mmCIF file of C-alpha atoms in Angstrom:
data_model
loop_
_atom_site.group_PDB
_atom_site.id
_atom_site.type_symbol
_atom_site.label_atom_id
_atom_site.label_comp_id
_atom_site.label_asym_id
_atom_site.label_seq_id
_atom_site.Cartn_x
_atom_site.Cartn_y
_atom_site.Cartn_z
ATOM 1 C CA MET A 1 -19.636 -37.027 77.085
ATOM 2 C CA ASN A 2 -21.044 -33.893 77.911
ATOM 3 C CA VAL A 3 -22.121 -31.086 75.748
ATOM 4 C CA GLY A 4 -18.702 -28.670 76.081
ATOM 5 C CA THR A 5 -16.517 -31.845 75.065
ATOM 6 C CA LYS A 6 -19.219 -32.484 72.169
ATOM 7 C CA VAL A 7 -19.073 -29.014 71.050
ATOM 8 C CA ALA A 8 -14.877 -28.731 71.682
ATOM 9 C CA LEU A 9 -14.539 -32.023 69.713
ATOM 10 C CA ALA A 10 -16.880 -31.172 66.670
ATOM 11 C CA VAL A 11 -14.716 -27.795 66.511
ATOM 12 C CA ALA A 12 -11.700 -29.282 66.475
ATOM 13 C CA VAL A 13 -12.725 -31.795 63.759
ATOM 14 C CA ALA A 14 -14.088 -29.023 61.677
ATOM 15 C CA ALA A 15 -10.770 -27.090 62.167
ATOM 16 C CA VAL A 16 -8.748 -30.241 61.149
ATOM 17 C CA CYS A 17 -10.940 -31.013 58.198
ATOM 18 C CA VAL A 18 -10.753 -27.240 56.810
ATOM 19 C CA ALA A 19 -6.667 -27.178 57.340
ATOM 20 C CA GLY A 20 -6.376 -30.236 55.541
ATOM 21 C CA ALA A 21 -8.607 -28.903 52.588
ATOM 22 C CA ILE A 22 -6.938 -25.790 52.533
ATOM 23 C CA GLY A 23 -3.795 -27.427 52.421
ATOM 24 C CA VAL A 24 -4.453 -30.037 49.610
ATOM 25 C CA LEU A 25 -5.944 -27.206 47.554
ATOM 26 C CA VAL A 26 -3.102 -24.956 47.968
ATOM 27 C CA HIS A 27 -0.613 -27.939 47.452
ATOM 28 C CA ARG A 28 -1.941 -28.828 44.105
ATOM 29 C CA SER A 29 -2.426 -25.539 42.755
ATOM 30 C CA THR A 30 1.327 -24.658 43.570
ATOM 31 C CA ALA A 31 2.397 -27.870 42.256
ATOM 32 C CA ALA A 32 0.346 -27.168 38.941
ATOM 33 C CA ASP A 33 1.737 -23.568 38.997
ATOM 34 C CA GLN A 34 5.166 -24.764 39.220
ATOM 35 C CA LEU A 35 4.928 -27.322 36.654
ATOM 36 C CA ALA A 36 3.600 -24.918 34.145
ATOM 37 C CA THR A 37 6.073 -22.582 34.796
ATOM 38 C CA ALA A 38 8.959 -24.815 34.634
ATOM 39 C CA ARG A 39 7.924 -26.289 31.364
ATOM 40 C CA SER A 40 7.080 -22.656 29.766
ATOM 41 C CA ASP A 41 10.774 -21.926 30.534
ATOM 42 C CA LEU A 42 12.151 -25.362 29.641
ATOM 43 C CA ASP A 43 10.264 -24.586 26.087
ATOM 44 C CA ARG A 44 11.594 -21.371 25.707
ATOM 45 C CA GLN A 45 14.950 -22.585 26.277
ATOM 46 C CA LEU A 46 14.460 -25.090 23.555
ATOM 47 C CA LEU A 47 13.396 -22.597 21.037
ATOM 48 C CA GLY A 48 16.781 -20.858 22.008
ATOM 49 C CA ALA A 49 18.806 -23.749 21.410
ATOM 50 C CA ALA A 50 17.171 -24.257 17.932
ATOM 51 C CA ASP A 51 17.815 -20.834 17.244
ATOM 52 C CA ASP A 52 21.624 -21.282 18.386
ATOM 53 C CA LEU A 53 21.804 -24.682 16.440
ATOM 54 C CA ALA A 54 20.396 -23.137 13.166
ATOM 55 C CA ALA A 55 22.785 -20.172 13.257
ATOM 56 C CA GLY A 56 25.765 -21.926 13.907
ATOM 57 C CA ARG A 57 26.373 -20.910 17.164
ATOM 58 C CA ARG A 58 27.072 -23.345 20.416
ATOM 59 C CA SER A 59 23.600 -24.466 21.330
ATOM 60 C CA GLN A 60 22.569 -26.326 24.857
ATOM 61 C CA GLY A 61 20.460 -28.507 23.361
ATOM 62 C CA ARG A 62 20.866 -32.467 22.501
ATOM 63 C CA ILE A 63 21.000 -34.170 19.255
ATOM 64 C CA ASP A 64 19.315 -37.117 19.127
ATOM 65 C CA PRO A 65 20.359 -38.140 23.236
ATOM 66 C CA PRO A 66 20.253 -41.877 24.082
ATOM 67 C CA ASP A 67 18.096 -41.379 27.174
ATOM 68 C CA LEU A 68 15.639 -39.637 25.426
ATOM 69 C CA PRO A 69 12.319 -40.906 27.261
ATOM 70 C CA ALA A 70 10.088 -42.941 24.909
ATOM 71 C CA PRO A 71 6.790 -41.118 24.993
ATOM 72 C CA VAL A 72 8.933 -37.999 24.425
ATOM 73 C CA ALA A 73 10.399 -39.663 21.041
ATOM 74 C CA ARG A 74 7.308 -40.882 19.881
ATOM 75 C CA ALA A 75 5.522 -37.693 20.113
ATOM 76 C CA VAL A 76 8.228 -36.075 18.569
ATOM 77 C CA ARG A 77 7.812 -38.168 15.714
ATOM 78 C CA GLY A 78 4.406 -36.303 15.154
ATOM 79 C CA ASN A 79 6.238 -32.878 14.674
ATOM 80 C CA VAL A 80 4.991 -31.741 18.155
ATOM 81 C CA ARG A 81 7.050 -29.750 20.507
ATOM 82 C CA VAL A 82 7.192 -31.715 23.556
ATOM 83 C CA THR A 83 7.777 -30.725 27.152
ATOM 84 C CA TYR A 84 7.484 -33.845 29.687
ATOM 85 C CA LEU A 85 8.144 -34.307 33.199
ATOM 86 C CA GLN A 86 9.953 -37.734 34.015
ATOM 87 C CA SER A 87 9.720 -39.548 36.907
ATOM 88 C CA GLY A 88 11.541 -42.367 38.292
ATOM 89 C CA GLY A 89 15.424 -42.324 39.849
ATOM 90 C CA ALA A 90 16.332 -39.961 42.891
ATOM 91 C CA HIS A 91 15.226 -36.978 41.342
ATOM 92 C CA ARG A 92 12.575 -36.358 38.103
ATOM 93 C CA ARG A 93 13.281 -34.888 35.028
ATOM 94 C CA LEU A 94 11.931 -32.160 33.242
ATOM 95 C CA TRP A 95 12.427 -32.641 29.163
ATOM 96 C CA ALA A 96 11.747 -30.246 26.139
ATOM 97 C CA ALA A 97 12.180 -31.691 22.574
ATOM 98 C CA THR A 98 11.378 -30.691 18.948
ATOM 99 C CA ARG A 99 12.379 -32.022 15.405
ATOM 100 C CA ILE A 100 14.814 -30.525 13.183
ATOM 101 C CA SER A 101 16.169 -31.047 10.233
ATOM 102 C CA GLY A 102 17.204 -34.196 9.015
ATOM 103 C CA GLY A 103 14.591 -36.171 11.026
ATOM 104 C CA LYS A 104 16.650 -35.334 14.093
ATOM 105 C CA VAL A 105 15.469 -34.718 17.612
ATOM 106 C CA LEU A 106 17.063 -31.525 19.603
ATOM 107 C CA ALA A 107 16.000 -31.911 23.216
ATOM 108 C CA VAL A 108 16.952 -30.034 26.443
ATOM 109 C CA ARG A 109 16.421 -31.778 29.922
ATOM 110 C CA ARG A 110 16.564 -30.405 33.551
ATOM 111 C CA SER A 111 16.352 -31.532 37.346
ATOM 112 C CA TYR A 112 13.189 -31.076 38.720
ATOM 113 C CA ALA A 113 14.760 -31.244 42.256
ATOM 114 C CA ALA A 114 14.553 -27.665 43.106
ATOM 115 C CA GLU A 115 10.440 -27.357 42.598
ATOM 116 C CA GLU A 116 10.340 -30.572 44.446
ATOM 117 C CA ARG A 117 12.180 -29.184 47.538
ATOM 118 C CA SER A 118 10.162 -25.569 46.807
ATOM 119 C CA LEU A 119 6.923 -27.882 47.287
ATOM 120 C CA ALA A 120 8.014 -30.057 50.308
ATOM 121 C CA ALA A 121 9.219 -26.522 52.124
ATOM 122 C CA LEU A 122 5.455 -25.211 51.337
ATOM 123 C CA ASP A 123 4.003 -28.569 52.579
ATOM 124 C CA ARG A 124 5.873 -28.423 55.887
ATOM 125 C CA THR A 125 4.806 -24.894 56.273
ATOM 126 C CA LEU A 126 1.321 -25.761 55.450
ATOM 127 C CA LEU A 127 1.582 -28.750 58.287
ATOM 128 C CA ILE A 128 3.118 -26.251 60.686
ATOM 129 C CA THR A 129 0.198 -23.589 60.123
ATOM 130 C CA GLY A 130 -2.721 -26.093 59.960
ATOM 131 C CA ALA A 131 -1.358 -27.680 63.326
ATOM 132 C CA ALA A 132 -1.351 -23.960 65.011
ATOM 133 C CA ALA A 133 -4.485 -23.104 63.635
ATOM 134 C CA THR A 134 -6.271 -26.506 64.600
ATOM 135 C CA VAL A 135 -5.081 -25.758 67.794
ATOM 136 C CA VAL A 136 -6.073 -22.210 68.312
ATOM 137 C CA VAL A 137 -9.603 -23.083 66.808
ATOM 138 C CA SER A 138 -9.669 -26.110 69.106
ATOM 139 C CA LEU A 139 -8.876 -24.137 71.985
ATOM 140 C CA ALA A 140 -11.287 -21.421 71.103
ATOM 141 C CA GLY A 141 -13.570 -24.233 70.846
ATOM 142 C CA LEU A 142 -13.322 -26.055 73.869
ATOM 143 C CA PHE A 143 -13.382 -22.567 75.764
ATOM 144 C CA LEU A 144 -16.968 -22.021 74.038
ATOM 145 C CA GLY A 145 -18.116 -25.661 74.366
ATOM 146 C CA VAL A 146 -16.877 -25.704 78.351
ATOM 147 C CA ARG A 147 -19.018 -22.491 78.727
ATOM 148 C CA MET A 148 -22.302 -23.696 76.812
ATOM 149 C CA GLY A 149 -21.483 -26.891 79.262
ATOM 150 C CA ARG A 150 -21.314 -24.616 82.521
ATOM 151 C CA ARG A 151 -24.442 -22.933 81.193
ATOM 152 C CA ALA A 152 -26.458 -26.240 80.615
ATOM 153 C CA THR A 153 -25.259 -27.444 83.900
ATOM 154 C CA VAL A 154 -26.366 -24.929 85.667
ATOM 155 C CA ALA A 155 -29.661 -24.984 84.077
ATOM 156 C CA ALA A 156 -30.063 -28.792 84.928
ATOM 157 C CA ARG A 157 -28.758 -28.398 88.420
ATOM 158 C CA THR A 158 -31.595 -25.838 88.957
ATOM 159 C CA ALA A 159 -34.142 -27.617 87.712
ATOM 160 C CA GLU A 160 -33.229 -30.790 89.452
ATOM 161 C CA ARG A 161 -33.015 -28.511 92.835
ATOM 162 C CA ILE A 162 -36.628 -27.144 91.733
ATOM 163 C CA ALA A 163 -37.835 -30.625 91.426
ATOM 164 C CA ASP A 164 -36.729 -31.874 94.705
ATOM 165 C CA GLY A 165 -38.659 -29.044 96.191
ATOM 166 C CA ASP A 166 -36.441 -26.118 96.221
ATOM 167 C CA LEU A 167 -39.069 -23.568 94.527
ATOM 168 C CA ASP A 168 -36.667 -20.151 95.315
ATOM 169 C CA ALA A 169 -33.930 -21.890 93.020
ATOM 170 C CA ARG A 170 -33.473 -19.751 89.533
ATOM 171 C CA VAL A 171 -30.952 -19.877 87.213
ATOM 172 C CA ARG A 172 -31.147 -15.825 85.731
ATOM 173 C CA PRO A 173 -29.639 -16.383 82.722
ATOM 174 C CA GLY A 174 -27.556 -13.730 80.427
ATOM 175 C CA GLY A 175 -27.465 -13.576 76.556
ATOM 176 C CA ARG A 176 -29.721 -14.142 74.134
ATOM 177 C CA ASP A 177 -28.798 -17.551 72.504
ATOM 178 C CA GLU A 178 -30.728 -21.065 72.993
ATOM 179 C CA ILE A 179 -29.519 -22.067 76.309
ATOM 180 C CA ALA A 180 -30.225 -18.215 77.597
ATOM 181 C CA ARG A 181 -33.738 -19.085 76.496
ATOM 182 C CA LEU A 182 -33.859 -22.394 77.736
ATOM 183 C CA ALA A 183 -32.576 -21.483 81.210
ATOM 184 C CA ALA A 184 -35.332 -18.543 81.110
ATOM 185 C CA SER A 185 -38.037 -20.931 80.512
ATOM 186 C CA VAL A 186 -36.423 -22.987 83.551
ATOM 187 C CA ASP A 187 -37.220 -19.847 85.794
ATOM 188 C CA THR A 188 -40.715 -19.199 84.421
ATOM 189 C CA MET A 189 -41.715 -22.884 84.757
ATOM 190 C CA ALA A 190 -40.514 -22.211 88.649
ATOM 191 C CA ASP A 191 -42.235 -19.147 89.099
ATOM 192 C CA ALA A 192 -45.453 -20.477 87.670
ATOM 193 C CA LEU A 193 -45.415 -24.080 89.601
ATOM 194 C CA GLY A 194 -44.479 -22.025 93.050
ATOM 195 C CA ALA A 195 -47.371 -19.549 92.507
ATOM 196 C CA ARG A 196 -49.687 -23.126 91.729
ATOM 197 C CA LEU A 197 -48.186 -25.127 94.812
ATOM 198 C CA GLU A 198 -48.645 -22.057 96.676
ATOM 199 C CA ALA A 199 -52.316 -21.412 95.691
ATOM 200 C CA GLU A 200 -52.832 -24.972 96.334
ATOM 201 C CA ARG A 201 -51.650 -25.192 99.667
ATOM 202 C CA ARG A 202 -53.494 -21.834 100.762
ATOM 203 C CA VAL A 203 -56.740 -23.584 99.646
ATOM 204 C CA THR A 204 -55.897 -26.619 101.698
ATOM 205 C CA ALA A 205 -54.893 -24.905 104.735
ATOM 206 C CA ASP A 206 -57.733 -22.573 104.630
ATOM 207 C CA ILE A 207 -60.184 -25.466 104.305
ATOM 208 C CA ALA A 208 -58.655 -28.102 106.850
ATOM 209 C CA HIS A 209 -59.028 -24.997 109.150
ATOM 210 C CA GLU A 210 -62.316 -24.231 108.278
ATOM 211 C CA LEU A 211 -63.196 -27.806 108.734
ATOM 212 C CA ARG A 212 -61.342 -27.753 112.487
ATOM 213 C CA THR A 213 -64.207 -25.916 114.128
ATOM 214 C CA PRO A 214 -67.373 -28.010 112.732
ATOM 215 C CA VAL A 215 -65.238 -31.238 113.504
ATOM 216 C CA ALA A 216 -64.551 -30.118 116.911
ATOM 217 C CA GLY A 217 -68.401 -29.310 117.338
ATOM 218 C CA MET A 218 -68.859 -33.034 115.903
ATOM 219 C CA THR A 219 -66.874 -34.775 118.403
ATOM 220 C CA THR A 220 -68.850 -33.074 121.420
ATOM 221 C CA ALA A 221 -71.862 -33.795 120.041
ATOM 222 C CA VAL A 222 -70.808 -37.529 119.399
ATOM 223 C CA GLY A 223 -70.072 -37.742 123.165
ATOM 224 C CA LEU A 224 -73.975 -36.419 124.415
ATOM 225 C CA LEU A 225 -75.608 -39.025 121.707
ATOM 226 C CA PRO A 226 -76.810 -42.492 123.452
ATOM 227 C CA PRO A 227 -74.858 -45.330 123.783
ATOM 228 C CA GLY A 228 -75.518 -48.032 120.745
ATOM 229 C CA ARG A 229 -74.137 -49.387 117.631
ATOM 230 C CA ALA A 230 -75.231 -46.073 115.631
ATOM 231 C CA SER A 231 -73.517 -43.738 118.366
ATOM 232 C CA GLU A 232 -70.373 -46.187 117.690
ATOM 233 C CA LEU A 233 -70.455 -45.607 113.982
ATOM 234 C CA VAL A 234 -71.003 -41.912 113.806
ATOM 235 C CA LYS A 235 -68.060 -41.454 116.543
ATOM 236 C CA GLU A 236 -65.634 -43.774 114.361
ATOM 237 C CA SER A 237 -66.276 -41.947 111.296
ATOM 238 C CA VAL A 238 -65.760 -38.198 113.197
ATOM 239 C CA ASP A 239 -62.525 -39.559 114.598
ATOM 240 C CA LYS A 240 -61.654 -40.394 110.647
ATOM 241 C CA LEU A 241 -62.637 -37.222 109.948
ATOM 242 C CA ARG A 242 -60.616 -35.542 112.626
ATOM 243 C CA GLY A 243 -57.484 -37.395 111.875
ATOM 244 C CA LEU A 244 -57.773 -36.925 108.385
ATOM 245 C CA VAL A 245 -58.112 -32.727 108.817
ATOM 246 C CA GLU A 246 -55.250 -33.067 110.895
ATOM 247 C CA ASP A 247 -53.078 -34.651 108.511
ATOM 248 C CA VAL A 248 -54.101 -32.350 105.816
ATOM 249 C CA LEU A 249 -52.946 -29.476 107.980
ATOM 250 C CA GLU A 250 -49.962 -31.165 108.453
ATOM 251 C CA VAL A 251 -49.326 -31.149 104.699
ATOM 252 C CA ALA A 252 -49.854 -27.883 104.598
ATOM 253 C CA ARG A 253 -47.158 -26.903 107.572
ATOM 254 C CA LEU A 254 -44.924 -29.176 105.643
ATOM 255 C CA ASP A 255 -45.235 -27.434 102.084
ATOM 256 C CA ALA A 256 -45.519 -24.109 104.108
ATOM 257 C CA GLN A 257 -42.057 -25.092 105.668
ATOM 258 C CA VAL A 258 -42.915 -23.427 108.704
ATOM 259 C CA ALA A 259 -42.583 -26.534 110.826
ATOM 260 C CA ALA A 260 -40.148 -26.220 113.423
ATOM 261 C CA VAL A 261 -37.424 -29.212 114.411
ATOM 262 C CA GLU A 262 -36.746 -29.815 118.217
ATOM 263 C CA THR A 263 -34.027 -31.966 118.356
ATOM 264 C CA GLU A 264 -32.467 -33.977 121.313
ATOM 265 C CA PRO A 265 -30.169 -37.338 121.597
ATOM 266 C CA ARG A 266 -32.809 -40.308 121.616
ATOM 267 C CA GLU A 267 -32.484 -44.103 121.190
ATOM 268 C CA VAL A 268 -33.906 -45.235 117.761
ATOM 269 C CA GLY A 269 -35.025 -48.747 119.199
ATOM 270 C CA ALA A 270 -37.223 -46.457 122.144
ATOM 271 C CA MET A 271 -38.618 -44.569 119.355
ATOM 272 C CA ALA A 272 -39.818 -47.365 117.434
ATOM 273 C CA ARG A 273 -41.172 -48.969 120.460
ATOM 274 C CA ARG A 274 -43.111 -45.948 121.375
ATOM 275 C CA ALA A 275 -44.145 -45.882 117.683
ATOM 276 C CA GLY A 276 -45.198 -49.431 117.308
ATOM 277 C CA GLY A 277 -45.873 -51.017 120.467
ATOM 278 C CA PRO A 278 -49.449 -49.450 120.638
ATOM 279 C CA LEU A 279 -50.527 -50.866 117.516
ATOM 280 C CA GLU A 280 -52.132 -54.121 117.004
ATOM 281 C CA GLY A 281 -50.511 -56.611 114.916
ATOM 282 C CA VAL A 282 -46.841 -54.630 114.818
ATOM 283 C CA GLU A 283 -43.875 -56.571 116.149
ATOM 284 C CA VAL A 284 -40.664 -54.467 117.232
ATOM 285 C CA CYS A 285 -37.146 -55.887 117.060
ATOM 286 C CA VAL A 286 -34.088 -54.241 117.799
ATOM 287 C CA LEU A 287 -31.025 -55.890 115.699
ATOM 288 C CA ALA A 288 -28.571 -52.909 116.788
ATOM 289 C CA ASP A 289 -29.550 -49.648 118.941
ATOM 290 C CA THR A 290 -27.877 -46.261 118.347
ATOM 291 C CA VAL A 291 -28.311 -42.746 120.147
ATOM 292 C CA VAL A 292 -29.179 -40.316 117.239
ATOM 293 C CA THR A 293 -29.556 -36.482 117.619
ATOM 294 C CA THR A 294 -32.978 -35.982 116.120
ATOM 295 C CA ASP A 295 -36.989 -34.676 116.390
ATOM 296 C CA PRO A 296 -38.398 -37.733 118.245
ATOM 297 C CA ARG A 297 -41.575 -36.879 117.834
ATOM 298 C CA ARG A 298 -41.352 -36.694 113.762
ATOM 299 C CA VAL A 299 -39.591 -39.908 113.535
ATOM 300 C CA GLU A 300 -42.283 -41.546 115.766
ATOM 301 C CA ARG A 301 -44.834 -39.929 113.265
ATOM 302 C CA ILE A 302 -42.998 -41.419 110.102
ATOM 303 C CA LEU A 303 -43.087 -44.786 111.870
ATOM 304 C CA VAL A 304 -46.356 -44.657 112.935
ATOM 305 C CA ASN A 305 -47.401 -43.798 109.453
ATOM 306 C CA LEU A 306 -45.525 -46.067 107.856
ATOM 307 C CA ALA A 307 -46.884 -49.187 110.144
ATOM 308 C CA ALA A 308 -50.317 -47.875 109.545
ATOM 309 C CA ASN A 309 -50.081 -47.871 106.264
ATOM 310 C CA ALA A 310 -48.621 -51.455 106.213
ATOM 311 C CA LEU A 311 -51.535 -52.600 108.457
ATOM 312 C CA ARG A 312 -54.166 -51.183 106.292
ATOM 313 C CA HIS A 313 -52.753 -51.839 102.519
ATOM 314 C CA GLY A 314 -50.589 -54.977 103.460
ATOM 315 C CA ALA A 315 -51.084 -58.065 105.936
ATOM 316 C CA PRO A 316 -49.899 -58.899 109.280
ATOM 317 C CA PRO A 317 -48.063 -59.109 111.036
ATOM 318 C CA VAL A 318 -45.751 -55.816 110.702
ATOM 319 C CA LEU A 319 -42.294 -55.903 111.841
ATOM 320 C CA VAL A 320 -40.272 -53.030 112.749
ATOM 321 C CA GLU A 321 -36.370 -53.736 112.519
ATOM 322 C CA VAL A 322 -34.273 -51.736 114.080
ATOM 323 C CA ASP A 323 -30.749 -51.717 112.949
ATOM 324 C CA GLY A 324 -28.747 -48.775 114.309
ATOM 325 C CA ALA A 325 -29.946 -45.699 112.733
ATOM 326 C CA VAL A 326 -31.816 -47.594 110.079
ATOM 327 C CA VAL A 327 -35.637 -48.696 110.628
ATOM 328 C CA ARG A 328 -37.166 -51.029 108.348
ATOM 329 C CA VAL A 329 -41.111 -51.583 108.206
ATOM 330 C CA ARG A 330 -42.382 -54.519 106.226
ATOM 331 C CA ASP A 331 -45.334 -56.053 105.748
ATOM 332 C CA HIS A 332 -46.141 -59.789 104.363
ATOM 333 C CA GLY A 333 -49.093 -58.458 102.000
ATOM 334 C CA SER A 334 -48.833 -58.465 98.078
ATOM 335 C CA GLY A 335 -46.065 -55.633 97.774
ATOM 336 C CA TYR A 336 -46.067 -52.577 96.106
ATOM 337 C CA PRO A 337 -47.646 -52.303 92.309
ATOM 338 C CA PRO A 338 -44.799 -51.788 90.066
ATOM 339 C CA GLU A 339 -46.057 -48.598 89.126
ATOM 340 C CA LEU A 340 -46.563 -47.444 92.264
ATOM 341 C CA LEU A 341 -43.102 -48.350 93.571
ATOM 342 C CA ALA A 342 -41.844 -46.101 90.644
ATOM 343 C CA VAL A 343 -43.507 -43.031 91.839
ATOM 344 C CA LEU A 344 -42.850 -43.929 95.414
ATOM 345 C CA ASN A 345 -38.819 -44.058 94.460
ATOM 346 C CA THR A 346 -38.734 -40.657 92.005
ATOM 347 C CA SER A 347 -41.234 -38.038 92.745
ATOM 348 C CA GLY A 348 -42.470 -39.233 96.114
ATOM 349 C CA PRO A 349 -45.946 -40.017 97.288
ATOM 350 C CA GLN A 350 -48.655 -38.096 95.878
ATOM 351 C CA ARG A 351 -51.246 -36.744 98.061
ATOM 352 C CA PHE A 352 -55.114 -38.264 97.716
ATOM 353 C CA SER A 353 -53.814 -40.506 95.285
ATOM 354 C CA LYS A 354 -55.646 -43.910 94.859
ATOM 355 C CA GLY A 355 -52.569 -45.574 93.390
ATOM 356 C CA SER A 356 -52.207 -47.365 96.720
ATOM 357 C CA ARG A 357 -52.583 -51.123 97.045
ATOM 358 C CA THR A 358 -56.200 -50.980 97.975
ATOM 359 C CA GLY A 359 -56.901 -47.124 97.502
ATOM 360 C CA GLY A 360 -56.945 -44.322 100.260
ATOM 361 C CA THR A 361 -55.556 -40.877 100.543
ATOM 362 C CA GLY A 362 -52.017 -41.395 100.389
ATOM 363 C CA LEU A 363 -51.355 -38.579 103.238
ATOM 364 C CA GLY A 364 -49.664 -41.077 105.319
ATOM 365 C CA LEU A 365 -46.802 -41.702 103.159
ATOM 366 C CA THR A 366 -46.688 -37.917 102.027
ATOM 367 C CA ILE A 367 -46.505 -37.145 105.868
ATOM 368 C CA ALA A 368 -43.898 -39.037 106.475
ATOM 369 C CA THR A 369 -41.848 -38.149 103.312
ATOM 370 C CA GLY A 370 -42.025 -34.970 104.478
ATOM 371 C CA GLN A 371 -41.234 -35.400 108.050
ATOM 372 C CA ALA A 372 -38.074 -37.405 106.636
ATOM 373 C CA ARG A 373 -37.114 -34.534 104.343
ATOM 374 C CA LEU A 374 -37.348 -32.293 107.283
ATOM 375 C CA LEU A 375 -35.036 -34.046 109.667
ATOM 376 C CA GLY A 376 -32.379 -34.778 106.655
ATOM 377 C CA ALA A 377 -33.489 -38.553 106.419
ATOM 378 C CA ARG A 378 -34.214 -40.980 103.684
ATOM 379 C CA LEU A 379 -36.865 -43.027 103.347
ATOM 380 C CA ASP A 380 -37.006 -45.815 100.740
ATOM 381 C CA PHE A 381 -39.822 -47.991 99.297
ATOM 382 C CA ARG A 382 -39.223 -51.563 97.955
ATOM 383 C CA ASN A 383 -40.787 -54.984 97.463
ATOM 384 C CA HIS A 384 -39.214 -57.599 99.915
ATOM 385 C CA PRO A 385 -37.375 -60.516 97.826
ATOM 386 C CA GLU A 386 -39.478 -62.705 100.389
ATOM 387 C CA GLY A 387 -42.821 -61.010 99.794
ATOM 388 C CA GLY A 388 -44.465 -57.655 101.337
ATOM 389 C CA ALA A 389 -43.687 -54.481 101.198
ATOM 390 C CA GLU A 390 -41.057 -52.607 102.923
ATOM 391 C CA ALA A 391 -40.359 -49.200 103.700
ATOM 392 C CA THR A 392 -36.271 -48.141 105.200
ATOM 393 C CA LEU A 393 -36.124 -45.038 107.257
ATOM 394 C CA SER A 394 -32.270 -44.004 107.262
ATOM 395 C CA LEU A 395 -31.486 -41.604 109.892
ATOM 396 C CA PRO A 396 -28.714 -38.905 110.071
ATOM 397 C CA THR A 397 -25.965 -40.655 112.370
ATOM 398 C CA ASP A 398 -24.336 -37.283 113.323
ATOM 399 C CA GLY A 399 -23.527 -37.542 116.792
ATOM 400 C CA GLY A 400 -24.860 -40.891 117.187
ATOM 401 C CA VAL A 401 -23.262 -43.502 119.704
ATOM 402 C CA ASP A 402 -23.628 -47.141 119.234
ATOM 403 C CA LYS A 403 -25.728 -49.118 121.967
ATOM 404 C CA GLY A 404 -25.167 -52.629 121.333
ATOM 405 C CA THR A 405 -27.363 -55.428 120.372
ATOM 406 C CA ALA A 406 -30.862 -56.291 121.859
ATOM 407 C CA THR A 407 -33.765 -58.048 120.741
#
């Protein structure tokens, strides 16, 4: 149940309670006033009948009526002038009685049906008015609730877009209530987050650019070293450093969203073989091939990174399985730790993270995820039921042509 529905329901319940309470109060107040007025009128009529009887005139009162209610008879014996509302029968009756000379009882009565009809009409009016007021107030509450719900939904969707990487998304709130304050806070957060990420990206890109020249010089210098184990170790370290610098530059380009996508039709199986074939310990299996329109260089980069990550942190053999537009990369190691798996499938890989299975910079999966997002593809991570870690790349199939089955 969303906020708008809750607000509308709360307003409707409050309106029903208020209308009901007012109706009960008005009913009781009116009933009491009616009874008091009727008692007073009948008491005056009794006094008039007593005066007529004392003056020898025809009196409207009845002397010792046989149907006199027992409570009235008991009260009159104490020389008390009584008015009494008798229940029972089709309609209630109102009595007034007093003792006269000779110990007799003079009484008058009348039907209370007119007051009952008047009170019933009042109840109907209160019911109709209360129902109409409840409907009007409920509609107003529904309008207010829907408006509040829409504003809250816009703020929530904007926050989701920001979390997905759209740092230009803004709520731009109107008003001065709490929802407007929340929306303004979301915009402020987005501005601060965007500025921080931009600063980090610039620092990362500047450092990587500054490192390219000395790394290139080191690569050239390594070629001049005499053959030997020491030279091989230096060359391996320089190659790793050069690869890291290129990865950092790639991450900076992805963050800056300046990478260009060059699409062309290409078989998924061919891209998988080009990516996994040169890697020792990687097996490529094509269950069903298809042609997709994508950037083959970026797809191959994703698959290379996934396979290399599986070789580095898992255990061979690493299986690259092509099933149409879906490519699964699975190793036979211990799988992803639960805490790492939760991060991979929510916020995505964290660069320079040490939360991987055996440590590492985390740039490989970061680049793979960024490339997949750029291509409109989806990258999912899980632990295979039979053991090992599995990454699944789902490519968009617009324009794809099924090429049958191969192995």
